[in-house]
Amino acid sequence: MRLIVTKDYAAMSDAAADYVADFIRTNPDASLTPATGSTPVGLYEELALRRQRGRLDASRLRIFQLDEYLGIAADDSRSLYGWLQRALLQPMGIPTDNVVSLPGNAPDPLAACHAYHAAVVAAGGLDLALLGLGPNGHLGYNDPPADANSTTRLLKLSESSLQGAANYFGGYDRVPRQALTMGMDLLLAARHKLLVVSGAHKREILRQALLGPVTPDVPASYLQQAANVTVIADEAAADPAVLAKFGSSL
Ligand code: PGA
């Protein structure tokens, strides 16, 4: 595991954009799953800037949607699919045909999860999993408890995740109670993992994920046992003990 600690959120976004841009240049046909949430927004903006300057072509990437709310159709503006389109895919010029979605309104969500898993396997697995860290240690919507073998599935969202999505949906009561998520099995098998973390409110959970016991109660702790993990965190999120064990400062 490699940890890069940056001064602030803007520097974290910049460093992460450097990582992802280099990755895309080296692997223009890569299969990638991009994080949803507030943390990667600055990273996506940085990537779009690099594209505008003509320095990055992401049009050949294959994108696998990380998570979706149950009952929300892709063309609903509240869907994570729609969010991803606006935040990353359109600004990067990635065609819809290159995207494998997790359909929140599938008539048979379980079958949809199986088909999704099969599509990732058929693509040869993921080259890059770009991940945020939930306040409860989740990756994607793999809320605790979730072990390394958890598969792509429909699950009940934890209290922490419901609270976290309340603003996005305009109120806690409006948040769908269930979601589909790519499983830990596919995420951990990705050939490269990039975790972006920002803010003092993530400091304790990042410390637990990197230094605590490997446990289903902190799904991100399985990254300790995974290969090719890079963590880019800002100073506010990086406990001194974490920095001492893994880190280098930018
Ligand atoms: P955040 O969410 O980036 O909005 O903090 C991270 C996550 O829950 O994965």
PDB file of C-alpha atoms and ligand atoms in Angstrom:
ATOM      1  CA  MET A   1       0.000   0.000   0.000  1.00  0.00           C
ATOM      2  CA  ARG A   2       1.136   3.452  -0.860  1.00  0.00           C
ATOM      3  CA  LEU A   3      -0.213   6.568   0.873  1.00  0.00           C
ATOM      4  CA  ILE A   4       0.168  10.074  -0.485  1.00  0.00           C
ATOM      5  CA  VAL A   5      -0.814  12.883   1.852  1.00  0.00           C
ATOM      6  CA  THR A   6      -1.586  16.282   0.381  1.00  0.00           C
ATOM      7  CA  LYS A   7      -2.017  19.655   2.000  1.00  0.00           C
ATOM      8  CA  ASP A   8      -5.706  20.073   1.256  1.00  0.00           C
ATOM      9  CA  TYR A   9      -8.657  18.937  -0.831  1.00  0.00           C
ATOM     10  CA  ALA A  10      -7.561  20.771  -3.971  1.00  0.00           C
ATOM     11  CA  ALA A  11      -4.102  19.189  -3.838  1.00  0.00           C
ATOM     12  CA  MET A  12      -5.670  15.776  -3.214  1.00  0.00           C
ATOM     13  CA  SER A  13      -7.874  16.192  -6.276  1.00  0.00           C
ATOM     14  CA  ASP A  14      -4.890  17.285  -8.340  1.00  0.00           C
ATOM     15  CA  ALA A  15      -2.701  14.369  -7.213  1.00  0.00           C
ATOM     16  CA  ALA A  16      -5.521  11.896  -7.831  1.00  0.00           C
ATOM     17  CA  ALA A  17      -6.119  13.388 -11.293  1.00  0.00           C
ATOM     18  CA  ASP A  18      -2.417  12.915 -12.062  1.00  0.00           C
ATOM     19  CA  TYR A  19      -2.688   9.276 -11.023  1.00  0.00           C
ATOM     20  CA  VAL A  20      -5.846   8.602 -13.045  1.00  0.00           C
ATOM     21  CA  ALA A  21      -4.669  10.550 -16.105  1.00  0.00           C
ATOM     22  CA  ASP A  22      -1.387   8.598 -16.145  1.00  0.00           C
ATOM     23  CA  PHE A  23      -3.349   5.396 -15.760  1.00  0.00           C
ATOM     24  CA  ILE A  24      -5.637   6.233 -18.699  1.00  0.00           C
ATOM     25  CA  ARG A  25      -2.710   7.224 -20.927  1.00  0.00           C
ATOM     26  CA  THR A  26      -1.017   3.900 -20.203  1.00  0.00           C
ATOM     27  CA  ASN A  27      -4.260   1.890 -20.380  1.00  0.00           C
ATOM     28  CA  PRO A  28      -6.625   3.703 -22.767  1.00  0.00           C
ATOM     29  CA  ASP A  29      -8.949   0.670 -22.968  1.00  0.00           C
ATOM     30  CA  ALA A  30      -9.028   0.073 -19.222  1.00  0.00           C
ATOM     31  CA  SER A  31     -12.080  -1.153 -17.323  1.00  0.00           C
ATOM     32  CA  LEU A  32     -12.729   1.235 -14.506  1.00  0.00           C
ATOM     33  CA  THR A  33     -15.289   1.769 -11.790  1.00  0.00           C
ATOM     34  CA  PRO A  34     -15.570   5.378 -10.629  1.00  0.00           C
ATOM     35  CA  ALA A  35     -16.549   6.462  -7.112  1.00  0.00           C
ATOM     36  CA  THR A  36     -19.723   8.376  -6.420  1.00  0.00           C
ATOM     37  CA  GLY A  37     -19.989  10.866  -3.546  1.00  0.00           C
ATOM     38  CA  SER A  38     -18.567  14.281  -2.809  1.00  0.00           C
ATOM     39  CA  THR A  39     -14.907  13.319  -2.428  1.00  0.00           C
ATOM     40  CA  PRO A  40     -14.126  12.619  -6.120  1.00  0.00           C
ATOM     41  CA  VAL A  41     -15.877  15.727  -7.473  1.00  0.00           C
ATOM     42  CA  GLY A  42     -12.677  17.795  -7.490  1.00  0.00           C
ATOM     43  CA  LEU A  43     -10.795  14.904  -9.078  1.00  0.00           C
ATOM     44  CA  TYR A  44     -13.387  14.655 -11.866  1.00  0.00           C
ATOM     45  CA  GLU A  45     -13.205  18.410 -12.447  1.00  0.00           C
ATOM     46  CA  GLU A  46      -9.423  18.181 -12.713  1.00  0.00           C
ATOM     47  CA  LEU A  47      -9.684  15.332 -15.210  1.00  0.00           C
ATOM     48  CA  ALA A  48     -12.143  17.348 -17.311  1.00  0.00           C
ATOM     49  CA  LEU A  49      -9.707  20.276 -17.323  1.00  0.00           C
ATOM     50  CA  ARG A  50      -6.948  18.018 -18.550  1.00  0.00           C
ATOM     51  CA  ARG A  51      -9.241  16.788 -21.319  1.00  0.00           C
ATOM     52  CA  GLN A  52     -10.185  20.353 -22.315  1.00  0.00           C
ATOM     53  CA  ARG A  53      -6.523  21.172 -22.637  1.00  0.00           C
ATOM     54  CA  GLY A  54      -6.271  18.268 -25.057  1.00  0.00           C
ATOM     55  CA  ARG A  55      -4.030  16.235 -22.802  1.00  0.00           C
ATOM     56  CA  LEU A  56      -6.308  13.321 -22.082  1.00  0.00           C
ATOM     57  CA  ASP A  57      -8.480  11.009 -24.152  1.00  0.00           C
ATOM     58  CA  ALA A  58     -10.775   8.833 -22.029  1.00  0.00           C
ATOM     59  CA  SER A  59     -13.196   7.910 -24.802  1.00  0.00           C
ATOM     60  CA  ARG A  60     -12.109   4.251 -24.944  1.00  0.00           C
ATOM     61  CA  LEU A  61     -12.488   3.445 -21.250  1.00  0.00           C
ATOM     62  CA  ARG A  62     -15.038   0.869 -20.189  1.00  0.00           C
ATOM     63  CA  ILE A  63     -16.979   2.109 -17.185  1.00  0.00           C
ATOM     64  CA  PHE A  64     -18.686  -0.109 -14.623  1.00  0.00           C
ATOM     65  CA  GLN A  65     -21.153   1.659 -12.383  1.00  0.00           C
ATOM     66  CA  LEU A  66     -20.264   1.236  -8.707  1.00  0.00           C
ATOM     67  CA  ASP A  67     -23.641   1.566  -7.012  1.00  0.00           C
ATOM     68  CA  GLU A  68     -27.256   2.587  -7.498  1.00  0.00           C
ATOM     69  CA  TYR A  69     -30.401   3.166  -5.454  1.00  0.00           C
ATOM     70  CA  LEU A  70     -33.171   0.603  -5.701  1.00  0.00           C
ATOM     71  CA  GLY A  71     -36.218   1.813  -7.592  1.00  0.00           C
ATOM     72  CA  ILE A  72     -34.477   4.768  -9.235  1.00  0.00           C
ATOM     73  CA  ALA A  73     -34.299   4.554 -13.012  1.00  0.00           C
ATOM     74  CA  ALA A  74     -31.136   5.541 -14.856  1.00  0.00           C
ATOM     75  CA  ASP A  75     -32.875   8.521 -16.492  1.00  0.00           C
ATOM     76  CA  ASP A  76     -34.089   9.833 -13.129  1.00  0.00           C
ATOM     77  CA  SER A  77     -31.945  12.838 -12.234  1.00  0.00           C
ATOM     78  CA  ARG A  78     -31.498  11.430  -8.715  1.00  0.00           C
ATOM     79  CA  SER A  79     -29.922   8.210  -9.974  1.00  0.00           C
ATOM     80  CA  LEU A  80     -26.232   7.634  -9.397  1.00  0.00           C
ATOM     81  CA  TYR A  81     -26.062   6.785 -13.084  1.00  0.00           C
ATOM     82  CA  GLY A  82     -27.290  10.307 -13.878  1.00  0.00           C
ATOM     83  CA  TRP A  83     -24.899  11.771 -11.330  1.00  0.00           C
ATOM     84  CA  LEU A  84     -22.003   9.930 -12.920  1.00  0.00           C
ATOM     85  CA  GLN A  85     -23.010  11.102 -16.373  1.00  0.00           C
ATOM     86  CA  ARG A  86     -22.978  14.726 -15.235  1.00  0.00           C
ATOM     87  CA  ALA A  87     -19.910  14.539 -12.994  1.00  0.00           C
ATOM     88  CA  LEU A  88     -17.597  12.427 -15.117  1.00  0.00           C
ATOM     89  CA  LEU A  89     -18.810  10.725 -18.271  1.00  0.00           C
ATOM     90  CA  GLN A  90     -20.087  13.726 -20.229  1.00  0.00           C
ATOM     91  CA  PRO A  91     -17.213  16.039 -19.224  1.00  0.00           C
ATOM     92  CA  MET A  92     -14.783  13.287 -20.223  1.00  0.00           C
ATOM     93  CA  GLY A  93     -16.514  12.435 -23.495  1.00  0.00           C
ATOM     94  CA  ILE A  94     -17.121   8.813 -22.508  1.00  0.00           C
ATOM     95  CA  PRO A  95     -19.921   7.386 -24.670  1.00  0.00           C
ATOM     96  CA  THR A  96     -22.943   5.782 -23.015  1.00  0.00           C
ATOM     97  CA  ASP A  97     -22.212   2.602 -24.973  1.00  0.00           C
ATOM     98  CA  ASN A  98     -19.036   2.176 -22.939  1.00  0.00           C
ATOM     99  CA  VAL A  99     -20.950   2.034 -19.661  1.00  0.00           C
ATOM    100  CA  VAL A 100     -22.242  -1.078 -17.903  1.00  0.00           C
ATOM    101  CA  SER A 101     -24.892   0.130 -15.477  1.00  0.00           C
ATOM    102  CA  LEU A 102     -26.332  -1.264 -12.276  1.00  0.00           C
ATOM    103  CA  PRO A 103     -30.040  -0.863 -13.045  1.00  0.00           C
ATOM    104  CA  GLY A 104     -31.861   0.377  -9.945  1.00  0.00           C
ATOM    105  CA  ASN A 105     -35.285  -0.232 -11.478  1.00  0.00           C
ATOM    106  CA  ALA A 106     -34.643  -3.719 -12.861  1.00  0.00           C
ATOM    107  CA  PRO A 107     -37.740  -5.919 -12.473  1.00  0.00           C
ATOM    108  CA  ASP A 108     -35.520  -8.596 -10.936  1.00  0.00           C
ATOM    109  CA  PRO A 109     -32.677  -6.827  -9.093  1.00  0.00           C
ATOM    110  CA  LEU A 110     -31.030 -10.076  -8.066  1.00  0.00           C
ATOM    111  CA  ALA A 111     -30.824 -11.270 -11.667  1.00  0.00           C
ATOM    112  CA  ALA A 112     -29.519  -7.831 -12.634  1.00  0.00           C
ATOM    113  CA  CYS A 113     -26.748  -8.158 -10.036  1.00  0.00           C
ATOM    114  CA  HIS A 114     -25.782 -11.573 -11.421  1.00  0.00           C
ATOM    115  CA  ALA A 115     -25.738 -10.230 -14.975  1.00  0.00           C
ATOM    116  CA  TYR A 116     -23.625  -7.303 -13.856  1.00  0.00           C
ATOM    117  CA  HIS A 117     -21.126  -9.561 -12.110  1.00  0.00           C
ATOM    118  CA  ALA A 118     -20.919 -11.700 -15.257  1.00  0.00           C
ATOM    119  CA  ALA A 119     -20.279  -8.598 -17.377  1.00  0.00           C
ATOM    120  CA  VAL A 120     -17.346  -7.563 -15.188  1.00  0.00           C
ATOM    121  CA  VAL A 121     -15.905 -11.072 -15.326  1.00  0.00           C
ATOM    122  CA  ALA A 122     -16.409 -11.229 -19.111  1.00  0.00           C
ATOM    123  CA  ALA A 123     -14.478  -7.963 -19.412  1.00  0.00           C
ATOM    124  CA  GLY A 124     -11.564  -9.613 -17.631  1.00  0.00           C
ATOM    125  CA  GLY A 125     -12.209  -7.862 -14.313  1.00  0.00           C
ATOM    126  CA  LEU A 126     -11.459  -4.279 -13.422  1.00  0.00           C
ATOM    127  CA  ASP A 127      -8.186  -2.549 -14.148  1.00  0.00           C
ATOM    128  CA  LEU A 128      -8.876   0.305 -11.747  1.00  0.00           C
ATOM    129  CA  ALA A 129     -11.302   0.735  -8.860  1.00  0.00           C
ATOM    130  CA  LEU A 130     -11.551   4.376  -7.947  1.00  0.00           C
ATOM    131  CA  LEU A 131     -13.055   4.530  -4.490  1.00  0.00           C
ATOM    132  CA  GLY A 132     -14.191   6.873  -1.759  1.00  0.00           C
ATOM    133  CA  LEU A 133     -14.341   5.913   1.901  1.00  0.00           C
ATOM    134  CA  GLY A 134     -17.694   5.891   3.662  1.00  0.00           C
ATOM    135  CA  PRO A 135     -17.885   7.311   7.185  1.00  0.00           C
ATOM    136  CA  ASN A 136     -18.700   3.736   8.257  1.00  0.00           C
ATOM    137  CA  GLY A 137     -15.831   2.233   6.269  1.00  0.00           C
ATOM    138  CA  HIS A 138     -17.888   1.185   3.259  1.00  0.00           C
ATOM    139  CA  LEU A 139     -16.537   0.939  -0.286  1.00  0.00           C
ATOM    140  CA  GLY A 140     -19.241   1.514  -2.867  1.00  0.00           C
ATOM    141  CA  TYR A 141     -22.354   0.665  -0.873  1.00  0.00           C
ATOM    142  CA  ASN A 142     -20.759  -2.332   0.798  1.00  0.00           C
ATOM    143  CA  ASP A 143     -22.020  -1.262   4.201  1.00  0.00           C
ATOM    144  CA  PRO A 144     -20.718  -3.167   7.222  1.00  0.00           C
ATOM    145  CA  PRO A 145     -20.731  -5.999   7.800  1.00  0.00           C
ATOM    146  CA  ALA A 146     -19.235  -6.905   4.417  1.00  0.00           C
ATOM    147  CA  ASP A 147     -16.356  -9.280   3.996  1.00  0.00           C
ATOM    148  CA  ALA A 148     -13.961  -9.741   1.104  1.00  0.00           C
ATOM    149  CA  ASN A 149     -16.233 -12.279  -0.578  1.00  0.00           C
ATOM    150  CA  SER A 150     -19.369 -10.114  -0.621  1.00  0.00           C
ATOM    151  CA  THR A 151     -20.727 -10.175  -4.133  1.00  0.00           C
ATOM    152  CA  THR A 152     -22.630  -7.660  -6.207  1.00  0.00           C
ATOM    153  CA  ARG A 153     -25.994  -7.497  -4.506  1.00  0.00           C
ATOM    154  CA  LEU A 154     -29.069  -5.703  -3.305  1.00  0.00           C
ATOM    155  CA  LEU A 155     -28.769  -4.603   0.305  1.00  0.00           C
ATOM    156  CA  LYS A 156     -30.456  -2.540   2.966  1.00  0.00           C
ATOM    157  CA  LEU A 157     -28.584   0.701   3.477  1.00  0.00           C
ATOM    158  CA  SER A 158     -27.140   1.322   6.912  1.00  0.00           C
ATOM    159  CA  GLU A 159     -28.205   4.251   9.049  1.00  0.00           C
ATOM    160  CA  SER A 160     -24.911   5.966   8.243  1.00  0.00           C
ATOM    161  CA  SER A 161     -25.487   5.664   4.493  1.00  0.00           C
ATOM    162  CA  LEU A 162     -29.096   6.859   4.754  1.00  0.00           C
ATOM    163  CA  GLN A 163     -27.927   9.923   6.701  1.00  0.00           C
ATOM    164  CA  GLY A 164     -25.154  10.491   4.177  1.00  0.00           C
ATOM    165  CA  ALA A 165     -27.587  10.507   1.251  1.00  0.00           C
ATOM    166  CA  ALA A 166     -30.212  12.722   2.928  1.00  0.00           C
ATOM    167  CA  ASN A 167     -29.001  15.974   1.376  1.00  0.00           C
ATOM    168  CA  TYR A 168     -28.725  14.416  -2.064  1.00  0.00           C
ATOM    169  CA  PHE A 169     -32.378  13.343  -1.910  1.00  0.00           C
ATOM    170  CA  GLY A 170     -33.661  16.494  -0.203  1.00  0.00           C
ATOM    171  CA  GLY A 171     -34.436  14.780   3.095  1.00  0.00           C
ATOM    172  CA  TYR A 172     -33.728  11.607   5.050  1.00  0.00           C
ATOM    173  CA  ASP A 173     -37.231  10.243   4.469  1.00  0.00           C
ATOM    174  CA  ARG A 174     -36.818  10.440   0.708  1.00  0.00           C
ATOM    175  CA  VAL A 175     -33.693   8.278   0.549  1.00  0.00           C
ATOM    176  CA  PRO A 176     -34.397   4.809  -0.920  1.00  0.00           C
ATOM    177  CA  ARG A 177     -33.848   2.227   1.808  1.00  0.00           C
ATOM    178  CA  GLN A 178     -32.035  -0.237  -0.451  1.00  0.00           C
ATOM    179  CA  ALA A 179     -29.284  -0.068  -3.015  1.00  0.00           C
ATOM    180  CA  LEU A 180     -27.360  -2.209  -5.474  1.00  0.00           C
ATOM    181  CA  THR A 181     -23.604  -2.266  -5.092  1.00  0.00           C
ATOM    182  CA  MET A 182     -20.691  -3.836  -6.849  1.00  0.00           C
ATOM    183  CA  GLY A 183     -19.368  -6.483  -4.480  1.00  0.00           C
ATOM    184  CA  MET A 184     -16.186  -6.399  -2.446  1.00  0.00           C
ATOM    185  CA  ASP A 185     -15.029  -9.450  -4.437  1.00  0.00           C
ATOM    186  CA  LEU A 186     -14.807  -7.481  -7.704  1.00  0.00           C
ATOM    187  CA  LEU A 187     -13.435  -4.335  -6.070  1.00  0.00           C
ATOM    188  CA  LEU A 188     -10.637  -6.137  -4.254  1.00  0.00           C
ATOM    189  CA  ALA A 189      -9.772  -8.107  -7.391  1.00  0.00           C
ATOM    190  CA  ALA A 190      -9.296  -4.913  -9.408  1.00  0.00           C
ATOM    191  CA  ARG A 191      -5.709  -4.794 -10.625  1.00  0.00           C
ATOM    192  CA  HIS A 192      -5.291  -1.320  -9.106  1.00  0.00           C
ATOM    193  CA  LYS A 193      -7.196   0.403  -6.341  1.00  0.00           C
ATOM    194  CA  LEU A 194      -7.173   4.144  -5.703  1.00  0.00           C
ATOM    195  CA  LEU A 195      -8.838   5.424  -2.528  1.00  0.00           C
ATOM    196  CA  VAL A 196      -9.410   9.164  -2.152  1.00  0.00           C
ATOM    197  CA  VAL A 197     -10.147  10.542   1.316  1.00  0.00           C
ATOM    198  CA  SER A 198     -10.641  14.085   2.527  1.00  0.00           C
ATOM    199  CA  GLY A 199     -11.553  15.870   5.729  1.00  0.00           C
ATOM    200  CA  ALA A 200     -11.190  15.558   9.483  1.00  0.00           C
ATOM    201  CA  HIS A 201     -14.468  13.642   9.688  1.00  0.00           C
ATOM    202  CA  LYS A 202     -12.774  10.762   7.819  1.00  0.00           C
ATOM    203  CA  ARG A 203      -9.619  10.675   9.944  1.00  0.00           C
ATOM    204  CA  GLU A 204     -10.752   8.054  12.458  1.00  0.00           C
ATOM    205  CA  ILE A 205     -12.308   5.713   9.893  1.00  0.00           C
ATOM    206  CA  LEU A 206      -9.235   5.973   7.640  1.00  0.00           C
ATOM    207  CA  ARG A 207      -7.047   5.121  10.631  1.00  0.00           C
ATOM    208  CA  GLN A 208      -9.228   2.090  11.380  1.00  0.00           C
ATOM    209  CA  ALA A 209      -9.239   1.017   7.728  1.00  0.00           C
ATOM    210  CA  LEU A 210      -5.451   1.170   7.373  1.00  0.00           C
ATOM    211  CA  LEU A 211      -4.218   0.315  10.864  1.00  0.00           C
ATOM    212  CA  GLY A 212      -7.074  -1.492  12.587  1.00  0.00           C
ATOM    213  CA  PRO A 213      -8.002  -5.161  12.400  1.00  0.00           C
ATOM    214  CA  VAL A 214      -9.118  -6.497   9.033  1.00  0.00           C
ATOM    215  CA  THR A 215     -12.805  -7.000   9.685  1.00  0.00           C
ATOM    216  CA  PRO A 216     -16.210  -7.036   7.971  1.00  0.00           C
ATOM    217  CA  ASP A 217     -17.141  -4.225  10.358  1.00  0.00           C
ATOM    218  CA  VAL A 218     -14.792  -1.938   8.399  1.00  0.00           C
ATOM    219  CA  PRO A 219     -15.045  -3.192   4.807  1.00  0.00           C
ATOM    220  CA  ALA A 220     -12.254  -0.873   3.629  1.00  0.00           C
ATOM    221  CA  SER A 221      -9.863  -2.671   6.009  1.00  0.00           C
ATOM    222  CA  TYR A 222      -9.636  -5.481   3.409  1.00  0.00           C
ATOM    223  CA  LEU A 223      -7.532  -3.084   1.359  1.00  0.00           C
ATOM    224  CA  GLN A 224      -4.724  -3.892   3.820  1.00  0.00           C
ATOM    225  CA  GLN A 225      -4.544  -7.377   2.279  1.00  0.00           C
ATOM    226  CA  ALA A 226      -4.992  -6.301  -1.335  1.00  0.00           C
ATOM    227  CA  ALA A 227      -2.329  -5.642  -3.954  1.00  0.00           C
ATOM    228  CA  ASN A 228      -1.663  -2.338  -5.705  1.00  0.00           C
ATOM    229  CA  VAL A 229      -3.529  -0.024  -3.363  1.00  0.00           C
ATOM    230  CA  THR A 230      -2.842   3.712  -3.476  1.00  0.00           C
ATOM    231  CA  VAL A 231      -4.460   6.032  -0.950  1.00  0.00           C
ATOM    232  CA  ILE A 232      -4.479   9.760  -1.559  1.00  0.00           C
ATOM    233  CA  ALA A 233      -5.649  11.678   1.492  1.00  0.00           C
ATOM    234  CA  ASP A 234      -5.453  15.267   2.570  1.00  0.00           C
ATOM    235  CA  GLU A 235      -3.759  16.261   5.818  1.00  0.00           C
ATOM    236  CA  ALA A 236      -7.045  16.629   7.639  1.00  0.00           C
ATOM    237  CA  ALA A 237      -7.888  12.970   6.945  1.00  0.00           C
ATOM    238  CA  ALA A 238      -4.441  11.511   7.609  1.00  0.00           C
ATOM    239  CA  ASP A 239      -3.763  10.586  11.212  1.00  0.00           C
ATOM    240  CA  PRO A 240      -0.062  10.912  12.111  1.00  0.00           C
ATOM    241  CA  ALA A 241       0.070   7.168  12.861  1.00  0.00           C
ATOM    242  CA  VAL A 242      -1.192   6.425   9.344  1.00  0.00           C
ATOM    243  CA  LEU A 243       1.317   8.790   7.817  1.00  0.00           C
ATOM    244  CA  ALA A 244       4.128   7.271   9.898  1.00  0.00           C
ATOM    245  CA  LYS A 245       3.328   3.748   8.721  1.00  0.00           C
ATOM    246  CA  PHE A 246       2.628   4.247   5.019  1.00  0.00           C
ATOM    247  CA  GLY A 247       3.010   7.759   3.977  1.00  0.00           C
ATOM    248  CA  SER A 248       4.844  10.284   2.010  1.00  0.00           C
ATOM    249  CA  SER A 249       3.762  13.919   1.935  1.00  0.00           C
ATOM    250  CA  LEU A 250       3.438  15.947  -1.205  1.00  0.00           C
TER     251      LEU A 250
HETATM  252  P1  PGA B   1     -18.276  11.048   0.297  1.00  0.00           P
HETATM  253  O1  PGA B   1     -18.752   9.552   0.332  1.00  0.00           O
HETATM  254  O2  PGA B   1     -17.245  11.137  -0.764  1.00  0.00           O
HETATM  255  O3  PGA B   1     -19.517  11.806  -0.066  1.00  0.00           O
HETATM  256  O4  PGA B   1     -17.747  11.368   1.653  1.00  0.00           O
HETATM  257  C1  PGA B   1     -17.793   8.555   0.299  1.00  0.00           C
HETATM  258  C2  PGA B   1     -18.508   7.244   0.271  1.00  0.00           C
HETATM  259  O5  PGA B   1     -19.518   7.102   0.967  1.00  0.00           O
HETATM  260  O6  PGA B   1     -18.047   6.359  -0.445  1.00  0.00           O
END
